[in-house]
Amino acid sequence: MTRALIVIDVQESFRARPLWETTSDLKIADRVNRLVRLARRSGDLVVWVLHSEPGSGDVFDPALGHVRLMEELERADGEPLIHKTSHNAFTTTNLRQLLTERGIRELTVCGIRTEQCVETTARLAGDFGYRVTVAIDATATNPIPHPDAPAGLSVAELLADPRTLSAEEVIRRTEYALAGRFATIATVDRLEAAAELQAAELQA
C-alpha cells in the first residue's frame, strides 16, 4: 500500500446551508463512492476528513450534529476518520504522520470545496513531496461573491450579482492553478480506466 484516497469534507454540514442549492454537483457523493470502491479494490488506504469548528454555533459546530459524512457514504471498518479545523487536511491533524507510518507516497484528493479545502490540501501535499492527483469531477463548490460584495448576501442576491464567479469557473481556475505545479488533474472515469488497464497488465 503506497497510495491513499483522501475524501475531504463530504459532510452534511454543506447540505444544511442555504447555499447548497447552488453547489456544482449535488450528487458529489456518487462520484466519491466510485473513487472509494476503486481505492478499496486496489488495496489503497481511504482516509475520511471532516471539517469542524467547535463553538462556532454554525453548521460546522459538532454540537449541531451536521459534522458527519453524507448519508450516502459508507466508511469501512479501520478506515481513518480525522477532524480538521484548518482549510487543509494536514495542519491541524495527524494526517501526515498517518500517511508516513503506512508508507504512502501517492494521494488522490476529492471532496468539498474545490478551491478551498481540496486545493489547499493538494498544494500542501505537493510541497510535502507526495505525488498528488485531484479527481476534479469528484469535487464540488459554490459560486463565490466578488470581494467588494456586501457580507450576508442571500442566494438570490449572490446569483443576481454579475460579478459573482460561477462554480464552474471556480473549478476551472483551480484546474489551471494546480495542473503541472502541485497535482495531476484527472476524472473519475480516467482513474477507473487506468486501474482496469493496470489490472489487465498484471494478469497478462
Short mmCIF file of C-alpha atoms in Angstrom, two decimals:
data_model
loop_
_atom_site.label_atom_id
_atom_site.label_comp_id
_atom_site.label_asym_id
_atom_site.label_seq_id
_atom_site.Cartn_x
_atom_site.Cartn_y
_atom_site.Cartn_z
CA MET A 1 0.00 0.00 0.00
CA THR A 2 1.68 3.20 -1.20
CA ARG A 3 -1.42 5.13 -2.27
CA ALA A 4 -4.27 6.77 -0.41
CA LEU A 5 -7.57 8.39 -1.27
CA ILE A 6 -8.28 11.48 0.81
CA VAL A 7 -12.00 12.33 0.97
CA ILE A 8 -12.33 15.89 2.20
CA ASP A 9 -15.40 17.38 3.89
CA VAL A 10 -18.11 15.47 2.05
CA GLN A 11 -20.30 16.11 5.04
CA GLU A 12 -23.85 17.00 5.96
CA SER A 13 -22.76 20.48 7.09
CA PHE A 14 -22.89 21.70 3.50
CA ARG A 15 -26.38 20.37 2.88
CA ALA A 16 -27.56 22.28 5.94
CA ARG A 17 -26.63 25.62 4.33
CA PRO A 18 -28.94 27.61 2.01
CA LEU A 19 -26.02 27.85 -0.42
CA TRP A 20 -26.17 24.09 -1.02
CA GLU A 21 -28.71 24.55 -3.82
CA THR A 22 -26.02 26.36 -5.85
CA THR A 23 -23.46 23.56 -5.49
CA SER A 24 -21.83 22.47 -8.73
CA ASP A 25 -22.63 18.79 -8.14
CA LEU A 26 -25.48 17.97 -5.79
CA LYS A 27 -24.68 14.26 -6.20
CA ILE A 28 -20.97 14.52 -5.46
CA ALA A 29 -21.31 11.58 -3.06
CA ASP A 30 -21.97 9.28 -6.04
CA ARG A 31 -18.61 10.04 -7.65
CA VAL A 32 -16.86 9.89 -4.31
CA ASN A 33 -18.34 6.44 -3.77
CA ARG A 34 -16.91 5.34 -7.11
CA LEU A 35 -13.46 6.51 -6.03
CA VAL A 36 -13.81 4.78 -2.67
CA ARG A 37 -14.75 1.49 -4.32
CA LEU A 38 -11.83 1.86 -6.74
CA ALA A 39 -9.39 2.55 -3.89
CA ARG A 40 -10.58 -0.46 -1.93
CA ARG A 41 -10.31 -2.77 -4.96
CA SER A 42 -6.76 -1.54 -5.49
CA GLY A 43 -5.82 -2.06 -1.86
CA ASP A 44 -5.33 1.66 -1.27
CA LEU A 45 -5.90 3.41 2.03
CA VAL A 46 -9.06 5.53 2.30
CA VAL A 47 -8.89 8.48 4.68
CA TRP A 48 -12.03 10.43 5.59
CA VAL A 49 -11.71 14.07 6.63
CA LEU A 50 -14.39 16.23 8.26
CA HIS A 51 -14.22 19.97 8.89
CA SER A 52 -15.10 21.03 12.42
CA GLU A 53 -15.42 24.42 14.10
CA PRO A 54 -16.28 23.73 17.75
CA GLY A 55 -18.13 26.53 19.48
CA SER A 56 -18.92 28.39 16.27
CA GLY A 57 -22.66 27.82 16.52
CA ASP A 58 -22.95 27.21 12.77
CA VAL A 59 -23.27 24.08 10.64
CA PHE A 60 -19.62 23.17 11.27
CA ASP A 61 -20.09 23.13 15.02
CA PRO A 62 -20.14 19.45 16.07
CA ALA A 63 -22.76 20.27 18.70
CA LEU A 64 -25.36 20.83 15.96
CA GLY A 65 -24.95 17.31 14.55
CA HIS A 66 -24.07 18.13 10.94
CA VAL A 67 -20.37 17.29 11.15
CA ARG A 68 -20.74 13.76 9.82
CA LEU A 69 -20.26 12.04 6.48
CA MET A 70 -23.07 12.44 3.96
CA GLU A 71 -25.51 9.62 4.48
CA GLU A 72 -24.76 8.09 1.05
CA LEU A 73 -21.16 7.42 2.04
CA GLU A 74 -20.07 4.28 3.85
CA ARG A 75 -16.85 4.23 5.81
CA ALA A 76 -15.40 0.74 6.19
CA ASP A 77 -14.03 -0.58 9.45
CA GLY A 78 -10.45 0.51 10.00
CA GLU A 79 -10.53 3.46 7.60
CA PRO A 80 -9.21 6.55 9.41
CA LEU A 81 -11.59 9.42 10.14
CA ILE A 82 -9.94 12.69 11.10
CA HIS A 83 -11.33 16.09 12.04
CA LYS A 84 -9.63 19.27 10.91
CA THR A 85 -10.10 22.89 11.91
CA SER A 86 -7.95 24.42 9.15
CA HIS A 87 -8.59 24.60 5.41
CA ASN A 88 -6.03 21.95 4.53
CA ALA A 89 -6.18 18.43 5.92
CA PHE A 90 -2.64 18.48 7.35
CA THR A 91 -2.06 21.47 9.63
CA THR A 92 -4.42 20.63 12.50
CA THR A 93 -4.44 16.83 12.17
CA ASN A 94 -2.12 13.83 12.31
CA LEU A 95 -2.66 13.07 8.61
CA ARG A 96 1.00 13.34 7.63
CA GLN A 97 2.06 11.02 10.45
CA LEU A 98 -0.68 8.57 9.48
CA LEU A 99 0.49 8.52 5.85
CA THR A 100 4.16 8.26 6.78
CA GLU A 101 3.54 5.30 9.09
CA ARG A 102 1.86 3.45 6.23
CA GLY A 103 4.48 4.34 3.62
CA ILE A 104 2.04 6.33 1.50
CA ARG A 105 3.67 8.27 -1.34
CA GLU A 106 0.76 8.95 -3.72
CA LEU A 107 -2.51 10.72 -2.94
CA THR A 108 -5.79 11.10 -4.78
CA VAL A 109 -7.79 14.00 -3.38
CA CYS A 110 -11.51 14.70 -3.74
CA GLY A 111 -14.27 16.48 -1.85
CA ILE A 112 -15.75 19.87 -0.96
CA ARG A 113 -14.87 22.70 -1.69
CA THR A 114 -12.78 22.53 -4.83
CA GLU A 115 -10.85 25.78 -4.44
CA GLN A 116 -10.74 25.78 -0.67
CA CYS A 117 -10.06 22.64 1.35
CA VAL A 118 -9.35 20.39 -1.64
CA GLU A 119 -6.97 22.80 -3.34
CA THR A 120 -5.12 23.79 -0.18
CA THR A 121 -4.66 20.14 0.76
CA ALA A 122 -3.34 19.32 -2.71
CA ARG A 123 -0.91 22.25 -2.63
CA LEU A 124 0.50 21.33 0.77
CA ALA A 125 0.70 17.65 -0.13
CA GLY A 126 2.67 18.56 -3.24
CA ASP A 127 5.08 20.64 -1.17
CA PHE A 128 5.50 17.67 1.19
CA GLY A 129 6.64 15.57 -1.76
CA TYR A 130 3.57 13.43 -2.34
CA ARG A 131 2.54 12.60 -5.89
CA VAL A 132 -0.91 14.17 -5.95
CA THR A 133 -3.90 13.59 -8.23
CA VAL A 134 -7.03 15.69 -7.89
CA ALA A 135 -10.16 13.89 -9.07
CA ILE A 136 -11.66 17.12 -10.30
CA ASP A 137 -15.17 15.84 -11.08
CA ALA A 138 -15.35 14.33 -7.59
CA THR A 139 -15.04 17.82 -6.13
CA ALA A 140 -17.74 20.43 -5.73
CA THR A 141 -18.05 24.08 -4.84
CA ASN A 142 -20.38 27.08 -4.95
CA PRO A 143 -20.41 30.46 -6.67
CA ILE A 144 -18.12 32.96 -4.98
CA PRO A 145 -19.14 36.60 -4.38
CA HIS A 146 -17.00 39.46 -5.61
CA PRO A 147 -14.55 40.70 -2.92
CA ASP A 148 -16.44 44.02 -2.82
CA ALA A 149 -19.86 42.43 -2.43
CA PRO A 150 -21.57 43.10 0.90
CA ALA A 151 -21.48 40.39 3.53
CA GLY A 152 -24.51 38.24 4.13
CA LEU A 153 -25.84 38.07 0.57
CA SER A 154 -28.86 35.86 0.08
CA VAL A 155 -28.59 33.11 -2.50
CA ALA A 156 -30.75 35.15 -4.87
CA GLU A 157 -28.57 38.23 -4.42
CA LEU A 158 -25.41 36.21 -4.93
CA LEU A 159 -26.65 34.75 -8.19
CA ALA A 160 -28.02 38.08 -9.41
CA ASP A 161 -24.70 39.89 -8.98
CA PRO A 162 -22.91 39.89 -12.38
CA ARG A 163 -19.56 39.98 -10.57
CA THR A 164 -20.18 36.62 -8.88
CA LEU A 165 -17.78 33.90 -10.00
CA SER A 166 -19.72 30.81 -11.03
CA ALA A 167 -18.93 27.43 -9.50
CA GLU A 168 -17.89 26.14 -12.91
CA GLU A 169 -15.41 28.98 -13.32
CA VAL A 170 -14.04 28.41 -9.82
CA ILE A 171 -13.37 24.75 -10.68
CA ARG A 172 -11.76 25.68 -14.00
CA ARG A 173 -9.41 28.13 -12.29
CA THR A 174 -8.46 25.52 -9.72
CA GLU A 175 -7.52 23.13 -12.51
CA TYR A 176 -5.30 25.79 -14.07
CA ALA A 177 -3.67 26.63 -10.74
CA LEU A 178 -2.88 23.04 -9.77
CA ALA A 179 -2.07 21.28 -13.03
CA GLY A 180 1.63 20.85 -13.67
CA ARG A 181 2.52 22.58 -10.41
CA PHE A 182 1.01 20.81 -7.44
CA ALA A 183 -1.05 17.97 -8.88
CA THR A 184 -2.24 15.97 -11.83
CA ILE A 185 -5.86 16.65 -12.77
CA ALA A 186 -7.97 13.59 -13.59
CA THR A 187 -11.59 12.50 -13.85
CA VAL A 188 -13.16 9.53 -12.11
CA ASP A 189 -13.63 7.81 -15.49
CA ARG A 190 -9.95 8.24 -16.29
CA LEU A 191 -8.86 6.86 -12.92
CA GLU A 192 -11.14 3.84 -13.30
CA ALA A 193 -9.83 3.17 -16.82
CA ALA A 194 -6.22 3.42 -15.62
CA ALA A 195 -6.91 0.94 -12.82
CA GLU A 196 -8.55 -1.50 -15.23
CA LEU A 197 -5.58 -1.26 -17.61
CA GLN A 198 -3.14 -1.85 -14.76
CA ALA A 199 -5.09 -4.87 -13.58
CA ALA A 200 -5.15 -6.31 -17.11
CA GLU A 201 -1.39 -5.84 -17.46
CA LEU A 202 -0.78 -7.65 -14.19
CA GLN A 203 -2.88 -10.58 -15.34
CA ALA A 204 -1.18 -10.80 -18.75
#
